[in-house]
Every structure is written in C-alpha cells, then in structure tokens.
Coordinates of N, CA, C and O and ligand atoms in Angstrom, one line a residue:
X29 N -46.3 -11.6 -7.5 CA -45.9 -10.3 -7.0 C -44.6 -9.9 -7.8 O -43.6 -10.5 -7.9
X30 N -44.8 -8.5 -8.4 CA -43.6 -8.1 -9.4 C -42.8 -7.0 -8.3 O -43.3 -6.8 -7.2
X31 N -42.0 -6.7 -8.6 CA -41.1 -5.8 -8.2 C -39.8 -5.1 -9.3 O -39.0 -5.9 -9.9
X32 N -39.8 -3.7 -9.5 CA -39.2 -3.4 -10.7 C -37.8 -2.5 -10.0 O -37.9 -2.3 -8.8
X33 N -36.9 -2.1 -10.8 CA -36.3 -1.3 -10.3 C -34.8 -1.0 -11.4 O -34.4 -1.7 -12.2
X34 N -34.2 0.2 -11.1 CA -33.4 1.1 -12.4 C -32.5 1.4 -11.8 O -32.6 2.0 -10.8
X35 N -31.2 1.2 -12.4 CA -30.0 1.5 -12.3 C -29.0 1.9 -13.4 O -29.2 1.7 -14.7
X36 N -28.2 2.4 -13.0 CA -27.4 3.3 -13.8 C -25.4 3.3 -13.6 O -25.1 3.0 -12.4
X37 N -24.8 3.4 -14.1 CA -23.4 3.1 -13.7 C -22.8 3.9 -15.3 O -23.0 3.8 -16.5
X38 N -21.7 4.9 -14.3 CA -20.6 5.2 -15.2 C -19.2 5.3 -14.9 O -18.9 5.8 -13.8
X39 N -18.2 4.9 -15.9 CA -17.2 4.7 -16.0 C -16.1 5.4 -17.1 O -16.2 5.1 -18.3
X40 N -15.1 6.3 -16.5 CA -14.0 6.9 -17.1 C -13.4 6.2 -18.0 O -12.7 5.3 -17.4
X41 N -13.3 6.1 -19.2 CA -12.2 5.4 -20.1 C -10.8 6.0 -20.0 O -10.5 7.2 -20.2
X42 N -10.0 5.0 -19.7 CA -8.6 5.1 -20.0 C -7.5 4.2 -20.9 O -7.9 3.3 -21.7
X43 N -6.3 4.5 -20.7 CA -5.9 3.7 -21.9 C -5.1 2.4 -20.6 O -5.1 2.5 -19.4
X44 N -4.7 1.3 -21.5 CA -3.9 0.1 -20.6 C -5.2 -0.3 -19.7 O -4.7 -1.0 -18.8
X45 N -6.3 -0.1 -19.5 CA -7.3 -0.8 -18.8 C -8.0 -2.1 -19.6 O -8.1 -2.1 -20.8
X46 N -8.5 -2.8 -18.9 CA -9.6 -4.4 -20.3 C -10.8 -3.4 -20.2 O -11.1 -2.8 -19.1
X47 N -11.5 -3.4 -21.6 CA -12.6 -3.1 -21.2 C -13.9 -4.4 -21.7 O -14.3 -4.9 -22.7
X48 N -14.4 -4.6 -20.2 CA -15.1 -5.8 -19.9 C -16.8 -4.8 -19.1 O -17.0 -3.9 -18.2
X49 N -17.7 -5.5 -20.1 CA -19.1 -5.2 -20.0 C -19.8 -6.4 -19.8 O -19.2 -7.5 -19.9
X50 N -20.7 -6.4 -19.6 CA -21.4 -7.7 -19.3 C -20.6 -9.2 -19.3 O -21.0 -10.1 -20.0
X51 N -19.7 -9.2 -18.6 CA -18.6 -10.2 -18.3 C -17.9 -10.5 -19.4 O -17.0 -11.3 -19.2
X52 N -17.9 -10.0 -20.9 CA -17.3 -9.8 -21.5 C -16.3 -9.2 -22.2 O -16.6 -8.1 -22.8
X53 N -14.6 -9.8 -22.3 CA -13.9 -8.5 -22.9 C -13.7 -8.0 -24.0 O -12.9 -8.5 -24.9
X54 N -14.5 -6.8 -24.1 CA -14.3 -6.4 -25.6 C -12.9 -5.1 -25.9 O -12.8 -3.9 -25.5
X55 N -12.0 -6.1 -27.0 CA -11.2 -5.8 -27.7 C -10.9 -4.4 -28.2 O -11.1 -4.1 -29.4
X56 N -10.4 -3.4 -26.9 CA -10.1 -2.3 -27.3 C -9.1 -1.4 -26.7 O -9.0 -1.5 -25.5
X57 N -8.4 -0.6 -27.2 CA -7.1 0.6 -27.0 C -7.2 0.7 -25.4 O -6.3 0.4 -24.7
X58 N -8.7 1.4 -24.7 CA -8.9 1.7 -23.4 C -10.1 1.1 -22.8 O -11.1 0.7 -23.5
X59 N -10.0 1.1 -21.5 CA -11.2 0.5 -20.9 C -11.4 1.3 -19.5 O -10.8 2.3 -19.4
X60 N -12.3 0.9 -18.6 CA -12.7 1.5 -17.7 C -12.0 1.2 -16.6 O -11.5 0.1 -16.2
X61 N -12.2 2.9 -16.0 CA -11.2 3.0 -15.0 C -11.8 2.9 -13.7 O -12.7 3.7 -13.6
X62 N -11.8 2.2 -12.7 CA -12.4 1.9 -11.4 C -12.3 1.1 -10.7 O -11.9 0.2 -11.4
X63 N -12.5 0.6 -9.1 CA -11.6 -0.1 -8.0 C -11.9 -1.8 -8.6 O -11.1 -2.7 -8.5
X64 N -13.3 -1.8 -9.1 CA -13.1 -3.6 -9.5 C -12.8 -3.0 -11.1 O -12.5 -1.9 -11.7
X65 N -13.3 -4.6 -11.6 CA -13.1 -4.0 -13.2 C -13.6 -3.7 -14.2 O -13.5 -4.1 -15.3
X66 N -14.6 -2.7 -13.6 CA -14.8 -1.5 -14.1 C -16.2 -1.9 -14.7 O -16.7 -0.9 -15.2
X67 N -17.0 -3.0 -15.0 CA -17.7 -3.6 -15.6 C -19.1 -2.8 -15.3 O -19.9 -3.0 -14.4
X68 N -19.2 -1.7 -16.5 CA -20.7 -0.9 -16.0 C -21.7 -1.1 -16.5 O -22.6 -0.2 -16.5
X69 N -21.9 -2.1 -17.0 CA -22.6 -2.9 -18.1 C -23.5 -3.8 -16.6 O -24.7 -3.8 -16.5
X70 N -22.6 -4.4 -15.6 CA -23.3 -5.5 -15.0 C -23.3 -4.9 -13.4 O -23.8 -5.6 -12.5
X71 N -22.8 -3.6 -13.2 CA -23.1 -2.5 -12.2 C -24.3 -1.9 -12.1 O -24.9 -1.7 -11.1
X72 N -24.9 -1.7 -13.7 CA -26.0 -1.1 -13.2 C -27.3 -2.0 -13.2 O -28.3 -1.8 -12.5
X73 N -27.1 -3.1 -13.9 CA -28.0 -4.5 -13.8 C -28.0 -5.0 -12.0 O -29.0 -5.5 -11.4
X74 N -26.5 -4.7 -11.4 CA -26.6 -5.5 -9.9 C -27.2 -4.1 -8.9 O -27.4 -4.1 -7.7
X75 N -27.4 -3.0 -9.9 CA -27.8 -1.9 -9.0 C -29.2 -1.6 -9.1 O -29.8 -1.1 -8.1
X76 N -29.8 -2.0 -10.4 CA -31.3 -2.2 -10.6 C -31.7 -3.6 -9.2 O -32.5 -3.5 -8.3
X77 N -31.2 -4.2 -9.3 CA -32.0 -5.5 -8.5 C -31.9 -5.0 -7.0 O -32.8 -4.9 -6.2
X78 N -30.7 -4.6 -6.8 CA -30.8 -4.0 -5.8 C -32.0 -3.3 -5.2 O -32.6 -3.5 -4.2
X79 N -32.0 -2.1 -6.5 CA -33.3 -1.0 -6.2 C -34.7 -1.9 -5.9 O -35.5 -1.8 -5.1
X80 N -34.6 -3.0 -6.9 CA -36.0 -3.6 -6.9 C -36.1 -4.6 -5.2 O -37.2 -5.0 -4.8
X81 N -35.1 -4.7 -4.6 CA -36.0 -4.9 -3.4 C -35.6 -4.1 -2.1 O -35.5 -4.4 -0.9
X82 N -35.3 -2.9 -3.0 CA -35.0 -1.9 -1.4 C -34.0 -2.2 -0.8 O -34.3 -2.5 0.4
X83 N -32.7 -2.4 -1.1 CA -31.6 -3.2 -0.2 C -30.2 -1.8 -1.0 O -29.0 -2.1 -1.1
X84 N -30.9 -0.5 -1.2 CA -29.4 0.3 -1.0 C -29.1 0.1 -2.1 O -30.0 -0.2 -2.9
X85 N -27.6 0.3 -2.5 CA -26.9 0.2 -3.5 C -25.9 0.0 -3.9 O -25.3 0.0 -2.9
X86 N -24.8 -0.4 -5.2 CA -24.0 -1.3 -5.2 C -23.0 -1.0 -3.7 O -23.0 -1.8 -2.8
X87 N -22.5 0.1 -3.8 CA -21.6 1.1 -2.7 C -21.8 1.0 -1.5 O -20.9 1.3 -0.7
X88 N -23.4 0.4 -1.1 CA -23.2 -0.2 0.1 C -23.0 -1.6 0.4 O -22.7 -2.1 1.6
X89 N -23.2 -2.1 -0.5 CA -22.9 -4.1 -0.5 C -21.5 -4.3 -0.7 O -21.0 -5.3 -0.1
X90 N -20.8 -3.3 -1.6 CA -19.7 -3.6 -2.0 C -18.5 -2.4 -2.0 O -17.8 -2.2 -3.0
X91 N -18.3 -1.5 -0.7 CA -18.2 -0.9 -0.6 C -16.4 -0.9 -1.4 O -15.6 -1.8 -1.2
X92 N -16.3 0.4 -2.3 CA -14.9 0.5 -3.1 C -13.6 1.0 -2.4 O -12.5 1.3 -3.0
X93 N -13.8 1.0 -1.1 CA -12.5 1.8 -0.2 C -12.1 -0.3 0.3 O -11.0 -0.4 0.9
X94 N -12.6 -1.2 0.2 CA -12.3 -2.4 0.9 C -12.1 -3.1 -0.2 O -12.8 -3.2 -1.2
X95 N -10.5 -3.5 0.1 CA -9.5 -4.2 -0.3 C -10.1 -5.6 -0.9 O -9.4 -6.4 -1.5
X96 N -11.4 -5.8 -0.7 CA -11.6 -7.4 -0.8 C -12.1 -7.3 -2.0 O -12.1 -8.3 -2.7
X97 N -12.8 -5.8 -2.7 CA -13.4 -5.7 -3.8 C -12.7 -5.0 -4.9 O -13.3 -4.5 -5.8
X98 N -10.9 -4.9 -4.8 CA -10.1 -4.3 -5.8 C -9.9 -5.1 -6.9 O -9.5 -6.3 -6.7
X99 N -10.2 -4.8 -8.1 CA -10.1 -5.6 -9.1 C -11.5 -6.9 -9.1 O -11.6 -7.9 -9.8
X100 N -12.3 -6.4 -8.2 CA -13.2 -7.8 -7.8 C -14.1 -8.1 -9.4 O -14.3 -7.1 -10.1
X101 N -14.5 -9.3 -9.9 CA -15.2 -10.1 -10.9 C -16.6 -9.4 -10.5 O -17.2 -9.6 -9.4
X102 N -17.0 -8.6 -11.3 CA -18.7 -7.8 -11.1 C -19.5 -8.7 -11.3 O -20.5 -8.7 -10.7
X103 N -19.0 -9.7 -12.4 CA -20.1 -11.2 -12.2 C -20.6 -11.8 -11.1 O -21.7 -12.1 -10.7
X104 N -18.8 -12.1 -10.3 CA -19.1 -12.6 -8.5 C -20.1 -11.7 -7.9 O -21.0 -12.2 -7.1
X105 N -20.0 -10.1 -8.2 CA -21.0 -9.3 -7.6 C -22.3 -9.7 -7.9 O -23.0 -10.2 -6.9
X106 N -22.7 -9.5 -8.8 CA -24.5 -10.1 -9.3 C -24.5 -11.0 -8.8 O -25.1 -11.0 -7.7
X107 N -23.7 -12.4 -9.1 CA -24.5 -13.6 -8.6 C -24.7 -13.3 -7.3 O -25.8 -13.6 -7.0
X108 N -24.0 -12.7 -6.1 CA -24.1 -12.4 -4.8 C -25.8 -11.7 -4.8 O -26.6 -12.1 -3.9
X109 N -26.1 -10.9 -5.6 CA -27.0 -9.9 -5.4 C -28.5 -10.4 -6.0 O -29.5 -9.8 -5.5
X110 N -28.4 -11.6 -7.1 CA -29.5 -12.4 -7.6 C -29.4 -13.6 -6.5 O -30.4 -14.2 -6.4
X111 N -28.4 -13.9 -5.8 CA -28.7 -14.8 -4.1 C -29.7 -14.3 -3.5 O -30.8 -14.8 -3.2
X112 N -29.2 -12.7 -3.4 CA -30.1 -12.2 -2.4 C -31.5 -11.8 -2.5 O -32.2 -11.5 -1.6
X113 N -31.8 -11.8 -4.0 CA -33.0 -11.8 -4.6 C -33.7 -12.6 -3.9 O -34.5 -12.3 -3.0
X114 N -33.4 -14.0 -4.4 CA -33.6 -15.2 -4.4 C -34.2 -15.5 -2.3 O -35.3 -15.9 -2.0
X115 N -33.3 -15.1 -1.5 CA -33.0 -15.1 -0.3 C -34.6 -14.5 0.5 O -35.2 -14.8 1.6
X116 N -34.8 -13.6 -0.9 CA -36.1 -13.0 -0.7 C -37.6 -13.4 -1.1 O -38.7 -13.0 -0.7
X117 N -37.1 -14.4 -2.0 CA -37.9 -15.2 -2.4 C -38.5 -14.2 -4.0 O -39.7 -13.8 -4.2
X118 N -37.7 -14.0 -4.5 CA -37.5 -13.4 -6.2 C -36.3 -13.8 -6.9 O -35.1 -13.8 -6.6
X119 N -37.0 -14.2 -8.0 CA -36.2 -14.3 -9.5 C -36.3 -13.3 -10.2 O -36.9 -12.2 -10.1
X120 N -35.3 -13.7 -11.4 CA -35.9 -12.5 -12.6 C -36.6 -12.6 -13.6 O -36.5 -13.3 -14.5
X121 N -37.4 -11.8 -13.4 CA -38.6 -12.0 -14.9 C -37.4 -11.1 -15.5 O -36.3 -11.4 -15.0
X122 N -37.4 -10.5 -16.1 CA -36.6 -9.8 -17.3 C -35.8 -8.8 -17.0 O -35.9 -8.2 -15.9
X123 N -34.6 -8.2 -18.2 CA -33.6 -7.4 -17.4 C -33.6 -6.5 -19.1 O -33.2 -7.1 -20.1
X124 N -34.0 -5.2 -18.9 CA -33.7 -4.6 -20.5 C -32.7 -3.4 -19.7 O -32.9 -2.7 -18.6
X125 N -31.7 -3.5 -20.6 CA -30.3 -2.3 -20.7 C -29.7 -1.7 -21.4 O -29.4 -2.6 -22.2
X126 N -29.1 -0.6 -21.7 CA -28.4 -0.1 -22.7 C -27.0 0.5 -22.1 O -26.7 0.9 -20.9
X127 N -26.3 0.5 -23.3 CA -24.5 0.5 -23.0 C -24.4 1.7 -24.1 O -24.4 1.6 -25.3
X128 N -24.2 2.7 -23.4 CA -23.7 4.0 -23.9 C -22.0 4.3 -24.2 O -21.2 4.8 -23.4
X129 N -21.6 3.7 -25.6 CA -20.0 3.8 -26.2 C -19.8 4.3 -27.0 O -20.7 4.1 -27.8
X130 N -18.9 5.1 -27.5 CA -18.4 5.9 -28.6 C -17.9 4.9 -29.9 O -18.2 5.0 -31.0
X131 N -17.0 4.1 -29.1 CA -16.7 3.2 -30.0 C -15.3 1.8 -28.8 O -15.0 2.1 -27.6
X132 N -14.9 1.1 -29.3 CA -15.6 -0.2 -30.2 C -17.1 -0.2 -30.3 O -17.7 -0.2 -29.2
X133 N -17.7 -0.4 -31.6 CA -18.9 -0.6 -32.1 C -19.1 -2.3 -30.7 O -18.3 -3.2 -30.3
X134 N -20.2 -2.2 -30.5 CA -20.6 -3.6 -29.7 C -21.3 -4.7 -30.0 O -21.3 -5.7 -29.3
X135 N -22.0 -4.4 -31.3 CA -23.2 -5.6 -31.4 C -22.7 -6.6 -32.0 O -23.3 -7.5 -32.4
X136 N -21.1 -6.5 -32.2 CA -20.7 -8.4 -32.5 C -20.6 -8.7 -31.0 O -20.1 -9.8 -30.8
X137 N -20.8 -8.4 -30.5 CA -20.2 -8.7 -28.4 C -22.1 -9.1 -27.8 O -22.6 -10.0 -27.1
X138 N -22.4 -8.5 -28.1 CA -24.2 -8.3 -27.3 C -24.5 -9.7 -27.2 O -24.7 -10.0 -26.0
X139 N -24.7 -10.6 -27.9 CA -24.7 -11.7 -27.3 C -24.0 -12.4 -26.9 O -24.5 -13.5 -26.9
X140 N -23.0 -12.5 -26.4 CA -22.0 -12.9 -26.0 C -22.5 -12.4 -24.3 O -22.7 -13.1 -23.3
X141 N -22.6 -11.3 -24.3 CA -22.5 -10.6 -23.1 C -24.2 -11.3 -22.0 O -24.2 -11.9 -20.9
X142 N -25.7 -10.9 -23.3 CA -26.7 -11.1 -22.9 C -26.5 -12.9 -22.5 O -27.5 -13.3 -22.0
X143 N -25.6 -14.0 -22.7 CA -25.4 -15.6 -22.7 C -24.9 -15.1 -21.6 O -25.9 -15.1 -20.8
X144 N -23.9 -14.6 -21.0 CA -22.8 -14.7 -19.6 C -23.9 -14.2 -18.6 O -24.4 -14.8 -17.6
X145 N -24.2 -12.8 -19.0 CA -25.4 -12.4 -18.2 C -26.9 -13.4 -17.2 O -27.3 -13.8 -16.1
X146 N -27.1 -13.5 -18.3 CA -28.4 -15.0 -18.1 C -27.8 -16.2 -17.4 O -28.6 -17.0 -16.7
X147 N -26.8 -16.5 -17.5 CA -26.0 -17.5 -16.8 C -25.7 -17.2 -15.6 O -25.9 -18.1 -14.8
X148 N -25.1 -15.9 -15.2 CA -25.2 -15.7 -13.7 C -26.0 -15.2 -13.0 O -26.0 -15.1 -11.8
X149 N -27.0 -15.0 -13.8 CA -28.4 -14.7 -13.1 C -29.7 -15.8 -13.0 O -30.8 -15.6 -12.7
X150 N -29.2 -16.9 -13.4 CA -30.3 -17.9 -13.5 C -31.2 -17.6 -14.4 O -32.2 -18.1 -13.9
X151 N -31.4 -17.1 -15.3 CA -32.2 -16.1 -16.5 C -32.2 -17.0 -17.8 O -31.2 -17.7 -18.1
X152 N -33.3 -16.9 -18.6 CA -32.9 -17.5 -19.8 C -32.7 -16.1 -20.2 O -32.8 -15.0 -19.6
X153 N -32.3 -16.4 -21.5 CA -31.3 -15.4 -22.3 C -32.1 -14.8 -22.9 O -31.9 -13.6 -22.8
X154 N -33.4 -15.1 -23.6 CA -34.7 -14.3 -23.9 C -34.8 -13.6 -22.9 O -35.2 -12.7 -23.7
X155 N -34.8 -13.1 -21.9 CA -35.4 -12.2 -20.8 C -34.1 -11.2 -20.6 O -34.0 -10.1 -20.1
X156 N -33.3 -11.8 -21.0 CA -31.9 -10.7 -20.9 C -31.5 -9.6 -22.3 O -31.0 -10.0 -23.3
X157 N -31.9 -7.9 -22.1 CA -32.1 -7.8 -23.5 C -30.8 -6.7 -23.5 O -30.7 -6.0 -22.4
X158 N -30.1 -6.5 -24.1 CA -28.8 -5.3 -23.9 C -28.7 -4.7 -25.3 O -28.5 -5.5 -26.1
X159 N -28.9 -3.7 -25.6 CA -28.8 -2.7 -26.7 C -27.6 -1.6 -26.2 O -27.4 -1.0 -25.1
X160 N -26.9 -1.4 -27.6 CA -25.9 -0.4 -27.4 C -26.1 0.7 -28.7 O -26.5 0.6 -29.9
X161 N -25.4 2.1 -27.7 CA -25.8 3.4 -28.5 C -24.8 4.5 -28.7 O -24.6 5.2 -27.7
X162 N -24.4 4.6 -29.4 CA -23.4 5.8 -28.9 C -23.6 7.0 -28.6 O -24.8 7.2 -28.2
X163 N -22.8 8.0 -28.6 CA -23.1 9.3 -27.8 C -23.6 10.5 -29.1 O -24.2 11.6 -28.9
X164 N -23.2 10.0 -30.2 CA -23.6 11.2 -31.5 C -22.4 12.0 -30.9 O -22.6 13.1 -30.6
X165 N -21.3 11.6 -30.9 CA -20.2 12.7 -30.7 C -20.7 13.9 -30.2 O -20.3 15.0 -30.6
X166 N -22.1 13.5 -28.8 CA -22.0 14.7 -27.7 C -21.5 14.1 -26.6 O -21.1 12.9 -26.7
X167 N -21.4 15.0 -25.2 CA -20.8 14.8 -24.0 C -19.7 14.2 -23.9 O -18.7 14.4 -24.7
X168 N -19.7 13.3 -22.7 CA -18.8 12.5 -22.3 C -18.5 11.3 -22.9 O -17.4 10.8 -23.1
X169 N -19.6 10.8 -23.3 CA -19.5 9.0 -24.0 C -19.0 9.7 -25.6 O -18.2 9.2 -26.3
X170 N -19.7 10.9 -25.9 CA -19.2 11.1 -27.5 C -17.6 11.3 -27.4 O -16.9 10.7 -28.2
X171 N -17.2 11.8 -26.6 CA -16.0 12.1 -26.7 C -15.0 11.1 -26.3 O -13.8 11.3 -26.5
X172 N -15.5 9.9 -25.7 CA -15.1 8.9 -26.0 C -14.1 8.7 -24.3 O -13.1 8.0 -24.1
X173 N -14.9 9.8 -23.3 CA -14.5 9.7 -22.3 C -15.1 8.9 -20.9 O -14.8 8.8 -19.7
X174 N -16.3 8.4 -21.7 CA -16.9 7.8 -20.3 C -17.7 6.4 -21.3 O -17.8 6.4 -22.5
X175 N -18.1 5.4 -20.4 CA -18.8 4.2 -20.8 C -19.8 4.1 -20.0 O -19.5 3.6 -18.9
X176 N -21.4 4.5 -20.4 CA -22.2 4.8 -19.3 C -23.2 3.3 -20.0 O -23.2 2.8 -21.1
X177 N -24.0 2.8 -18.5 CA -24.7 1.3 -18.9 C -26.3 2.4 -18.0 O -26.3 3.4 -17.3
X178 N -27.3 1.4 -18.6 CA -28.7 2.0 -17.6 C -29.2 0.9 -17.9 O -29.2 0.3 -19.0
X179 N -29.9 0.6 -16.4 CA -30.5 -1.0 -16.8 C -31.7 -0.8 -16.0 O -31.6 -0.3 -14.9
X180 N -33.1 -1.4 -16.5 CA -34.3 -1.8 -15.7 C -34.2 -3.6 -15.2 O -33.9 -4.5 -15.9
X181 N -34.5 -3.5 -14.3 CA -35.0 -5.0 -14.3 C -36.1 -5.6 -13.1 O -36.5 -5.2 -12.0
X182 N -36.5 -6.9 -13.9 CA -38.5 -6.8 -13.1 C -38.5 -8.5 -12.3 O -38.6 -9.7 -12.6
X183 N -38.0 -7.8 -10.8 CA -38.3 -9.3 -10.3 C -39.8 -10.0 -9.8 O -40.7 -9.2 -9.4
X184 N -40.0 -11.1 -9.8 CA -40.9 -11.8 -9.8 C -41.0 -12.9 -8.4 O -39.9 -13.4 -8.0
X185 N -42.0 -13.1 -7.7 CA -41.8 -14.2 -6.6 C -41.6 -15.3 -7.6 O -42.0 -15.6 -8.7
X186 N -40.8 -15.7 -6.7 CA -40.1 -17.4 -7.1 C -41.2 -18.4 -7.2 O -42.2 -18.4 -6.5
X187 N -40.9 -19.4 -8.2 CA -42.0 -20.4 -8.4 C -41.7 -21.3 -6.7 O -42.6 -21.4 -5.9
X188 N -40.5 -21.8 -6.5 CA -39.9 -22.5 -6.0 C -40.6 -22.1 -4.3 O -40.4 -22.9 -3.4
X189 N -41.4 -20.9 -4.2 CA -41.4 -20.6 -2.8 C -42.9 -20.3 -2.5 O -43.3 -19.9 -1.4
Ligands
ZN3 ZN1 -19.2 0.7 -11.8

C-alpha cells in the first residue's frame, strides 16, 4: 500500500542568521529567518509525510507561537514525524525535492544534506533525491530574498508490520 504526498516551505533571507537546509550548514552572508531554524529544505520533506497520511501540517504538530519549538533542530522534527509514519505502519519508499536559491550555489552541499536526510529518516540515501535551482534573477528567490524547498514523498506499508 503506497501513499504519496507534497509539501512546500518558504523562508525570508536575512543577514546574521545560519543558513541550514537539509540539516546542513551551508556557508553563507544570510540565512533564514523563522521561529526554529529556519530549515526549509526538511519543512517541506516533514510537511509532505505529513500530507501523505492525512495528519495536518507542520503548524499543527509544531505549532510556532510555543516556546518549546524556538530555535527547535527541524531534524528532531522529521524524526518525530517519520515515528509517526512508522506508528502507522509506513516507511519511506522515496523522497524527491528541490531547493529554490539565488545563491550560495548548493551542489557541493546536496550530498551532504541527501546522507543527514536518509539518516533521520531511516532511508537509504538512493531514495533521498534533492536538486537545487535558482530563481533566474525573477521574484523572490532571484532577488535573493526568499529560500523556497518543494518536496514529494511516497510512503510505503512497512515490511516489519
Ligand atoms: Zn519552515
């Protein structure tokens, strides 16, 4: 039994923030601005799983007005959220996403990020696929004011169940 589902996450660039994507910090002037840290790379991956079993969205699991999720590890989030997969009796068959940036360029980082990813998701790393794009100096991401992530991902019943 499959189950699929699509998520999306964006984030304001500012300057003095880390900017960290797929649990990775990549090396740059500004980063994203928001109550955890900002990670919208693994926001919209924990908002796709979400979608895929009907359980709401990040904002209701992890609501951003409570103190317990300021600055919170978006990693800690997923693994919470691939539990609750799991809880359901699903794993992940596969997770394809893309990371909309102006710049720092990303593909020395993409594996780095698709290894940390797969690891908190119980995932081999073949099933974890992340591609990055910039904006063509239109909108928001061209102008180098937003860091937008869009992720599918296809869970599967668990062997284990
Ligand atoms: Zn976010």
């Amino acid at each position: 039994m499959l189950r699929i589902g699509i998520g999306n996450d964006t984030h304001r660039l500012v300057a003095a923030r880390p900017l960290i994507l797929g649990g990775v910090t990549v090396p740059s002037d500004f980063g994203s601005e928001g109550h955890s840290d900002g990670d919208a790379l693994t926001h919209a991956i924990t908002d796709a799983i979400l979608g895929a079993l009907c359980e709401g969205d990040i904002g209701v699991h992890f609501p951003d007005n409570e103190q317990l999720w300021k600055d919170a590890d978006s990693m800690q989030l997923l693994a919470r959220v691939v539990w609750l997969a799991k809880e359901r009796g699903y794993e992940i068959n596969n997770v394809d996403a893309t990371v909309m940036l102006e710049r720092p360029r990303l593909r020395d980082h993409i594996d780095a990020m698709r290894e940390k990813l797969a690891q908190t998701m119980n995932a081999d790393v073949a099933a974890i696929s992340v591609k990055a794009k910039t904006g063509e100096g239109l909108g928001a991401v061209g102008r180098g004011d937003a860091v937008i992530a869009y992720a599918v991902v296809l869970l599967q019943a668990s062997h284990s169940k």
